[in-house]
Amino acid sequence: MTRIVVVGAGQAGASLVAKLRSLGFAGTITLIGEEPVPPYQRPPLSKKYLLGEMEEERLYLRPAQFYVDNDIALRLETRVTAIDAARRIVTAGGEEIPYDQLVLATGGRARALPSSVAGHRDGIHLVRTLADVDRMAPEFTAGRRALVLGGGYIGLEAAAVAALRGLEVTLLSANGRILRRVASEATADYFRTLHQRHGVNIREGVGIAELLGTQRVTGAILTDGSRVEADFLVAGIGLDAATELALSAGLTLDNGIAVDDFGRTSDPAIWAAGDCASFPLAGVRIRLESVQNAIDQAERVAENMLGAAKPYVPVPWFWSDQYDVKLQIAGLSSGHDQVLVRGAGETAQSHWYWRRGQFIAVDAMNDARGYMVGKRLLEAGRNPDPAVIADPSADLKALLR
């Protein structure tokens, strides 16, 4: 009987094992995770869960009984330390688990501040796991001062929660403008204004030169020489792909664990999916950190493990909730040379991107219709006329006919 072992019990790992069973795979499945809880969704951690609007059990992707009912051996609080040449994985406890096919869905780890900056101070928090957010939640008390480092989704979402909780918030985007890596200046302008309306002090192009406080962080001296007082710090400065196992096994790495169009690594018996995997798309190799990618890539890998031989060619999509605004993004806007703003000056806006005359992405803020139409156009490979998008009276749904 074929034995499949999946290392990593996050969104990708959980999606993959469920897909294997739904496709009729009858062999043994072992899903291994380091955390003490069943696979759960991460996006609400820095939003509804941190706000206290979602219970822990609602985070779980599936109830624990699902794994029992589907004969999936779910191994929690188990760290895998090695993959050996005899097709076995080795756990920190010394257990050896054999496999016929192995999937690395190891995800990533929140990037920490350098030890030369952080030292051994308390009051410095990362945002990645349930335990991270549980440790951080008591800090979010009205009247306290939060220092948030990072102008991406995680930093902005944490800043939004802090502001809604009545904290005094300073956000530093050390690498330049907010959302620099993931969205255009137009989208950054929208969210900068949104946060400023809620009292967040956004400092762009400024980082931390030195943290203050001995036992616990009390503030920071910034790279421009200014000083900010803080009761705690949240670092949302990126994610590092968890590639240690792949490296020790001699697998090819390239901005993550390199896989081919089908999700297979340089070892034909080992696959990878999710935040840890880089794959070819439109002539370049990328790594996507999103729920969409974790689910869709994992499910495609499950199919290919059973012989489907279907390439993974996604239309990436992302979302973020900040205050009363839902940001939805379809496609990848990097390298765009034209952007049109639809609904300028309104709460609901969408930003449409072209590169060399080809429609490539849409950012939609409280514009569900704009997002839906843009996503379907991308999926169909269609190229809308910019003049139609720019016309506020145009019926976007007509573009789908």
Coordinates of C-alpha atoms in Angstrom, one line a residue, residues 172 203-209 220-228:
L172 CA 7.4 52.2 10.4
R203 CA 6.6 56.8 9.0
E204 CA 7.9 55.7 5.6
G205 CA 11.6 55.2 4.8
V206 CA 12.4 55.1 8.5
G207 CA 13.5 52.1 10.5
I208 CA 14.8 51.2 13.9
A209 CA 18.3 52.1 14.8
A220 CA 13.1 53.1 19.9
I221 CA 15.6 55.5 18.3
L222 CA 14.8 55.6 14.6
T223 CA 17.2 55.8 11.7
D224 CA 16.4 59.5 11.2
G225 CA 17.5 60.2 14.7
S226 CA 14.0 60.7 16.1
R227 CA 12.7 58.9 19.1
V228 CA 9.4 57.1 19.7

